[in-house]
XYZ file of C-alpha atoms in Angstrom:
414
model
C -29.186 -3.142 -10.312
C -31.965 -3.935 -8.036
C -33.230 -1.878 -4.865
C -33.473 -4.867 -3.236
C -29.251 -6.077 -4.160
C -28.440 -2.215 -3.686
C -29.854 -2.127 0.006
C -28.107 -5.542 0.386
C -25.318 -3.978 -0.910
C -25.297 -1.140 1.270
C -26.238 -3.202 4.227
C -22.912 -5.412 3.483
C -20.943 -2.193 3.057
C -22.344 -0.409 6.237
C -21.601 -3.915 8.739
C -18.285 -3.750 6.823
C -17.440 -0.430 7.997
C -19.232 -1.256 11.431
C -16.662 -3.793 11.886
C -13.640 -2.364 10.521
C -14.402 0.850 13.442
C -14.311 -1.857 16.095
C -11.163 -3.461 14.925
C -9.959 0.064 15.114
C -11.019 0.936 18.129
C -9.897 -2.453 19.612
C -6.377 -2.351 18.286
C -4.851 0.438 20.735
C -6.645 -2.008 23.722
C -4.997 -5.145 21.923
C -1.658 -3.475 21.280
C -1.381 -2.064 25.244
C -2.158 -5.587 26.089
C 0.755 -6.999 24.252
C 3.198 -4.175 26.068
C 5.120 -5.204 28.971
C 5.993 -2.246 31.411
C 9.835 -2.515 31.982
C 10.504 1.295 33.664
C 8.984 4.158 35.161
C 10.292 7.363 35.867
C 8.273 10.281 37.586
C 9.838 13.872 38.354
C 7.278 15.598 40.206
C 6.740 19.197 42.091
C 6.912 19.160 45.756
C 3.722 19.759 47.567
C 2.016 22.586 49.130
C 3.910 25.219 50.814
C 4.353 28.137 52.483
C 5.202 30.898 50.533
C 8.916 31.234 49.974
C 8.797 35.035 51.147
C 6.465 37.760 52.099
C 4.891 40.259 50.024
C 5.820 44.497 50.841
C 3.216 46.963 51.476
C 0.581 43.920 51.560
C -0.963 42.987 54.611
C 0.572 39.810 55.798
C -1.115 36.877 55.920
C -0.442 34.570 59.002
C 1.118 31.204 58.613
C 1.027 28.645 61.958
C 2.850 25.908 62.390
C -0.191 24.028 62.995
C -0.843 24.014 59.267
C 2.337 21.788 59.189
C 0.914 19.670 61.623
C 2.409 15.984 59.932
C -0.795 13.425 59.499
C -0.226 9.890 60.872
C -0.776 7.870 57.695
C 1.920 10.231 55.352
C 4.606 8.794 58.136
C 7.334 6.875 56.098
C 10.589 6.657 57.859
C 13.357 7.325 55.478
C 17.486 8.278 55.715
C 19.064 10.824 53.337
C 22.578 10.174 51.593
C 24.676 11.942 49.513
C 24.626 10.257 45.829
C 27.652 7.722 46.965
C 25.863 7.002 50.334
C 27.995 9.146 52.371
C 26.221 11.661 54.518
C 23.859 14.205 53.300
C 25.318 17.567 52.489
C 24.537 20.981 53.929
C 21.682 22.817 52.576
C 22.217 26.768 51.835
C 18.344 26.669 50.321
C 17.096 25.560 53.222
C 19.463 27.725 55.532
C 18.132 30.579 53.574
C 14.306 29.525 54.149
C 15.264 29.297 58.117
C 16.267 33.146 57.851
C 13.150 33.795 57.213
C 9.643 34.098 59.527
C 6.169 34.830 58.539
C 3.701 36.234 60.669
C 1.852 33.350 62.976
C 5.574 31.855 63.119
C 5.223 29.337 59.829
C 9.256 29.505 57.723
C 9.475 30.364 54.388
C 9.213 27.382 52.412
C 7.923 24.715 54.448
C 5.630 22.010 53.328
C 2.321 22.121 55.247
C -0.152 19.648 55.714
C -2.230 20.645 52.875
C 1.110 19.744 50.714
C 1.592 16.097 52.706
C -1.987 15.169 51.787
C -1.257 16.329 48.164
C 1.801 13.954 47.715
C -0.124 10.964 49.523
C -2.392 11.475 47.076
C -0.029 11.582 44.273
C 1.225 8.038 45.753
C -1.885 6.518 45.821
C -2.767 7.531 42.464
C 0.713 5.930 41.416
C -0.164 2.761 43.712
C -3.802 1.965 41.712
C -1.606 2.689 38.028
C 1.431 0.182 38.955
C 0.492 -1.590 41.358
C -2.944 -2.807 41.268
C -3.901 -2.280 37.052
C -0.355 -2.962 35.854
C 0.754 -5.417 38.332
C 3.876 -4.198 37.978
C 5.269 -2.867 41.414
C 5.600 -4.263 44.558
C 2.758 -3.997 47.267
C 5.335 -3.281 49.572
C 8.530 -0.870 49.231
C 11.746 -3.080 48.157
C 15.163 -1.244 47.694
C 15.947 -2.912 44.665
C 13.162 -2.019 42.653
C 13.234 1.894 43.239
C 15.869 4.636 43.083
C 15.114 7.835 44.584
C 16.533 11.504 44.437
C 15.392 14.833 45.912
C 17.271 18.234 45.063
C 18.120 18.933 49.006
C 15.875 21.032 50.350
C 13.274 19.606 53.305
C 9.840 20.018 51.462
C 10.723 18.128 48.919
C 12.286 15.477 51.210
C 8.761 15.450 53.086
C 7.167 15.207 49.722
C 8.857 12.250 49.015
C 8.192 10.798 51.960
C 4.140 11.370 51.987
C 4.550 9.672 48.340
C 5.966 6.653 49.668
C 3.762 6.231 52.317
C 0.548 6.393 49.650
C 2.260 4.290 47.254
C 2.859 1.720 49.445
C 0.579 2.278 52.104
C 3.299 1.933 54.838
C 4.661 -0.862 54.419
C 8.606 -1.453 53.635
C 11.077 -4.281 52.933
C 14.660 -2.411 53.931
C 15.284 1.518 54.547
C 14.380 3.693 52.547
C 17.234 5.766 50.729
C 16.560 9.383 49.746
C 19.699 10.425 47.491
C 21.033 14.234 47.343
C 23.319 16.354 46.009
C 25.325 19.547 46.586
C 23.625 22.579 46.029
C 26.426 23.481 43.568
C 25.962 20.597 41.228
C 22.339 20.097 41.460
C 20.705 18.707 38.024
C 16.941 18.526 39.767
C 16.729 22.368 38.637
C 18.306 25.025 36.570
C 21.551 25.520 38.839
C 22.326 29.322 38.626
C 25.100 28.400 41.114
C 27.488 26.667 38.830
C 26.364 27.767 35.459
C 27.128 31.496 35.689
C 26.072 32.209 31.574
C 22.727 30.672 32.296
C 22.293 32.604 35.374
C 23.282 36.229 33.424
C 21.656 35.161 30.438
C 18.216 34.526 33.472
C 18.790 38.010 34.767
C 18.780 39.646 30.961
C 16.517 38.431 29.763
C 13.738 38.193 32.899
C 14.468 41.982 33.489
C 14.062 42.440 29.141
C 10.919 40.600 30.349
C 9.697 43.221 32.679
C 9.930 45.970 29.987
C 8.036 44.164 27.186
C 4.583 46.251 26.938
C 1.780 44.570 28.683
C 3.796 42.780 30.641
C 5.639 46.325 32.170
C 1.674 47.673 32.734
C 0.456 45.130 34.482
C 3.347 44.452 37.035
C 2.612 48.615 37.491
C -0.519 48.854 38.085
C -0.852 46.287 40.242
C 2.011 47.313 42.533
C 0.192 50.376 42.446
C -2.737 49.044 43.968
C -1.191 47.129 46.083
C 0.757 49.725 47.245
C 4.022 49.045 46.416
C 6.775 51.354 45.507
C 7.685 51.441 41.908
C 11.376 50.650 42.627
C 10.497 48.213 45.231
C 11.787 44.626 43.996
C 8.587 42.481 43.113
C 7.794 40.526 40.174
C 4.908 38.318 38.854
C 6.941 35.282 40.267
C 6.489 36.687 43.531
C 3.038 37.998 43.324
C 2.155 33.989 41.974
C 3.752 32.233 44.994
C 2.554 33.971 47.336
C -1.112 33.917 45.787
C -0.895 30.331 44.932
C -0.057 29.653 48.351
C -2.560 31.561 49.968
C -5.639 30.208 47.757
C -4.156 26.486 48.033
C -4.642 26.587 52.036
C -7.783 28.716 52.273
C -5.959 31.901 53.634
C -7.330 35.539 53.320
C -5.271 36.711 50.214
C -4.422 40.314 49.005
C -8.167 41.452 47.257
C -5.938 43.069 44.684
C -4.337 39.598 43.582
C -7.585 37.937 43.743
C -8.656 40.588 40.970
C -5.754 40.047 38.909
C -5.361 36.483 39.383
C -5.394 35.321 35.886
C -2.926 38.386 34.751
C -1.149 36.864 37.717
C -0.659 33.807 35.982
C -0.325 34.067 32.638
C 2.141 37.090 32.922
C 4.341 34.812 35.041
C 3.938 32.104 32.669
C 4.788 34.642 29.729
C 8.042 35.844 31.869
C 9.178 32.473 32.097
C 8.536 31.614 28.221
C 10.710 34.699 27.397
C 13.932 33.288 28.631
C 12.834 30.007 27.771
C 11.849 30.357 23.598
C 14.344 32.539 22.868
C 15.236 30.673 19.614
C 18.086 29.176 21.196
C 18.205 25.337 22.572
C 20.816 26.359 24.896
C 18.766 28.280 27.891
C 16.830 24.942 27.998
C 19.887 22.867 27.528
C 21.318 24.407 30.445
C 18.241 24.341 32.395
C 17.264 20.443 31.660
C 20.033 19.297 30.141
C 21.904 17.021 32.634
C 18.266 15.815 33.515
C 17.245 14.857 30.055
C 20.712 13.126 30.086
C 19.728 11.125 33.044
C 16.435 10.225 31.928
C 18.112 8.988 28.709
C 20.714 6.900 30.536
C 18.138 5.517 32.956
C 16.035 4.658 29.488
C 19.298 2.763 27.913
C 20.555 0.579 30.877
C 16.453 -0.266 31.211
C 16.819 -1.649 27.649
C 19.879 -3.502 27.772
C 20.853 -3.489 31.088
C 24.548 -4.966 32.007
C 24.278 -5.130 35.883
C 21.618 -6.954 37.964
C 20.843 -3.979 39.586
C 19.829 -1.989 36.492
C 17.187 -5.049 35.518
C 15.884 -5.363 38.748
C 15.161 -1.443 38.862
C 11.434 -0.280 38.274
C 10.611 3.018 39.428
C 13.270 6.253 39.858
C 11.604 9.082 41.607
C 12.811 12.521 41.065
C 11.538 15.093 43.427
C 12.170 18.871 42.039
C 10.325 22.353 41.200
C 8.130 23.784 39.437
C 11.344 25.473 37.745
C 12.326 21.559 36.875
C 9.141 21.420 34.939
C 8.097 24.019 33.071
C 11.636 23.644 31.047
C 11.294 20.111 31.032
C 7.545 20.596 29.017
C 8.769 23.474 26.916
C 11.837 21.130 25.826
C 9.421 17.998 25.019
C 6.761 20.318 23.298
C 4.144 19.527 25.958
C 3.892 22.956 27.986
C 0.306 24.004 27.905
C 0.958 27.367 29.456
C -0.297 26.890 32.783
C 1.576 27.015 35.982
C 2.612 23.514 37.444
C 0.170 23.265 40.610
C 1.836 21.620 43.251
C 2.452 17.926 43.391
C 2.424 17.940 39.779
C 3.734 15.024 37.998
C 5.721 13.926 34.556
C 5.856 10.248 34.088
C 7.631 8.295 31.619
C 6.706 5.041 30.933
C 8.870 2.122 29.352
C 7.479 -0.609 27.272
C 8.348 -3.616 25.581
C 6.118 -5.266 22.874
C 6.026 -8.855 24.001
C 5.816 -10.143 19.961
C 8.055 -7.324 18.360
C 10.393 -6.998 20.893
C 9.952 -3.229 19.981
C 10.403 -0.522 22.502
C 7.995 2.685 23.110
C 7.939 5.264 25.858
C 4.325 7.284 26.844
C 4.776 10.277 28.560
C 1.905 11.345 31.040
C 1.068 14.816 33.199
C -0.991 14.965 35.805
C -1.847 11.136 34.654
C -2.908 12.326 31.441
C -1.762 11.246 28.222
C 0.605 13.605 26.271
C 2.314 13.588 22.492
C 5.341 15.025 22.368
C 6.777 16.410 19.576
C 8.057 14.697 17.013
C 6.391 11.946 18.007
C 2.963 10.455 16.013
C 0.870 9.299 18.832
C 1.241 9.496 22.640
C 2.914 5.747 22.586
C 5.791 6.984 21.226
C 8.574 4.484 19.325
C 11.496 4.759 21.349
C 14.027 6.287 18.736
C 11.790 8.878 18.284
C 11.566 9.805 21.444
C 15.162 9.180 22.057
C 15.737 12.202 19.378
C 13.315 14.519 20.992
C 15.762 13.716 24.236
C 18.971 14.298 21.862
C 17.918 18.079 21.135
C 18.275 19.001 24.554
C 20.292 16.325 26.697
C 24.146 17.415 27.221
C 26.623 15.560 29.057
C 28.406 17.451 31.784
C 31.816 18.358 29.805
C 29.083 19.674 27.423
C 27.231 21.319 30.663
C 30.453 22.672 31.596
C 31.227 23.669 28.139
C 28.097 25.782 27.335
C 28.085 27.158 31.034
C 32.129 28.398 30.421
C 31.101 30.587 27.489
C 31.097 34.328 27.281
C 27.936 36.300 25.452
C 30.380 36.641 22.628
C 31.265 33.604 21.412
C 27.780 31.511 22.564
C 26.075 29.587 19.731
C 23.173 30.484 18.316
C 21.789 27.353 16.371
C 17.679 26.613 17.187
């Protein structure tokens, strides 16, 4: 063979290749333009805060109420019901938050302004994805096309309400419903109030926690620098709020947590994985369980819906903790072992292929893209993901079931 038919050869083979890499790279762009968005579910963290209580022997930092001063544009008026639209319960979270005053006269757990212009942006970022790309929402807020649920607790009810107000700028068809439950039956976040084994098996295994080397050391030495008792109550939960808070808003914080603020943070995170991957599905089935179950029921009536209200539905809003989350992650194999930062967001998306008449869900944090396990790619088919949902979701006789066990007789299958 020729140099002259071997270069042509080559030359045929390389513009071959040349265009099969463009096909390639334009078949994800062809296939997403063939899907047709039918649901979207977010569960986010609340915003911003103030700490949710002080820290001993630390010199306190000073929280005004001026730094919950509520910005014009985040204004969204909006009622709160209980889930069959009688009127919202009592709060004992929120009663318990009231107890409690910082120095500078700021409550324990309030959402500040820092936290409203967090969840504004959150809603605008949602507003430019499904609204002005996707086409998909409403400009302006209609009942029909969006459920929404807060665990009952006020920040979170403020959160929702700076959301709304970026996602749709302000402007509303209707009232907007907020829907709540009893503290006692709460799904939003691991309830240690009616699930007594996952609240035991919490307190084991977070104290077990404590004692694991490393973990033990650091917690000691920096109460020790801090100058904190040794049998004073504080752990790296604590020491993480409060820090978090204080950075977030620009406050003077403790020097010694500023030294320690990445031991800080990833023993917290390791405290938390302990109970969490203890080779058991059950901590997490208790913790997300009636959630996943939810999000799985919302998924199924969005596919074949049998009321007019379930097709007319586009976007359920879920606004929890960073408790809700960090479970949630672990469960779907996306955790990357950092903290949830406030107004943090998981979003499922529904589609439909328009041709196939196949379904997929994408899951996104923070915006971003994520595979979860078992699944190929981060377009997921919906079976699949369906499965990965399975392992975790329980209905609530099974809630109620796992939650009535004793330590003896629990199950131990991973």
């Amino acid at each position: 063979m020729g140099w002259g038919t071997r270069l042509c050869l080559l030359g045929g083979l390389a513009l071959w290749a040349q265009r099969r890499r463009a096909a390639a790279a334009a078949a994800p762009e062809r296939r997403d333009r063939e899907l047709e968005l039918k649901l979207v579910q977010v569960v986010f963290r609340h915003g911003a805060r103030t700490p949710l209580q002080p820290l001993p022997g630390a010199s306190p930092v000073e929280w005004h109420p001026t730094l919950l001063h509520v910005p014009a544009r985040t204004k969204f008026d909006y009622m709160v019901t209980d889930l069959r639209g009688g009127p919202q319960p009592p709060s004992p979270d929120e009663e318990h938050y009231r107890k409690i005053t910082f120095k500078g006269g700021a409550l324990a757990g309030q959402l500040t302004t820092v936290g409203m212009q967090q969840m504004f942006a959150l809603g605008e970022r949602l507003r430019r994805s499904y609204v002005e790309e996707a086409r998909f929402l409403s400009p302006t807020f209609k009942p029909a096309e969006v459920f929404i649920r807060s665990t009952n607790i006020f920040r979170n009810l403020e959160s929702t309400r700076c959301l709304l107000a970026g996602l749709y700028q302000q402007q509303k068809e209707g009232s907007v419903v907020i829907v709540t439950d009893e503290a006692s039956s709460e799904i939003l976040y691991p309830n240690y109030r009616n699930c007594q084994r996952l609240e035991c098996l919490s307190r084991r295994k977070l104290k077990d926690a404590l004692q694991q080397p490393g973990i033990s050391d650091d917690l000691k030495t920096i109460k020790e620098k801090m100058g904190i008792d040794d049998d004073t109550d504080v752990d790296f939960f604590l020491l993480l709020d409060n820090m978090r808070a204080e950075q977030v808003h620009n406050l003077p914080s403790c020097p010694v947590l500023k030294d320690f603020q990445q031991t800080v943070e990833r023993r917290s995170v390791d405290s938390l994985l302990f109970l969490l991957e203890d080779g058991s599905r059950e901590v997490l089935q208790m913790s997300v369980g009636l959630l996943f179950y939810t999000l799985r029921k919302n998924i199924t009536e969005a596919v074949d819906p049998s009321a007019p209200a379930e097709k007319a539905r586009k976007l359920i809003l879920y606004a929890s903790h960073d408790s809700t989350l960090i479970p949630l992650m672990v469960a779907l194999g996306t955790f990357d072992r950092k903290w949830p930062p406030y107004a943090a967001d998981v979003t499922l998306e529904l589609y439909q292929h328009q041709q196939s008449k196949e379904w997929f869900v994408r899951m996104s944090y923070h915006g971003e893209e994520r595979v979860v396990k078992g699944c190929k790619a981060g377009l997921c088919p919906l079976q699949e993901f369906l499965q990965v949902l399975s392992q975790y979701s329980v209905s609530p006789e099974e809630y109620n079931s796992l939650c009535s066990q004793t330590e003896g007789n629990q199950q131990t299958d991973s």
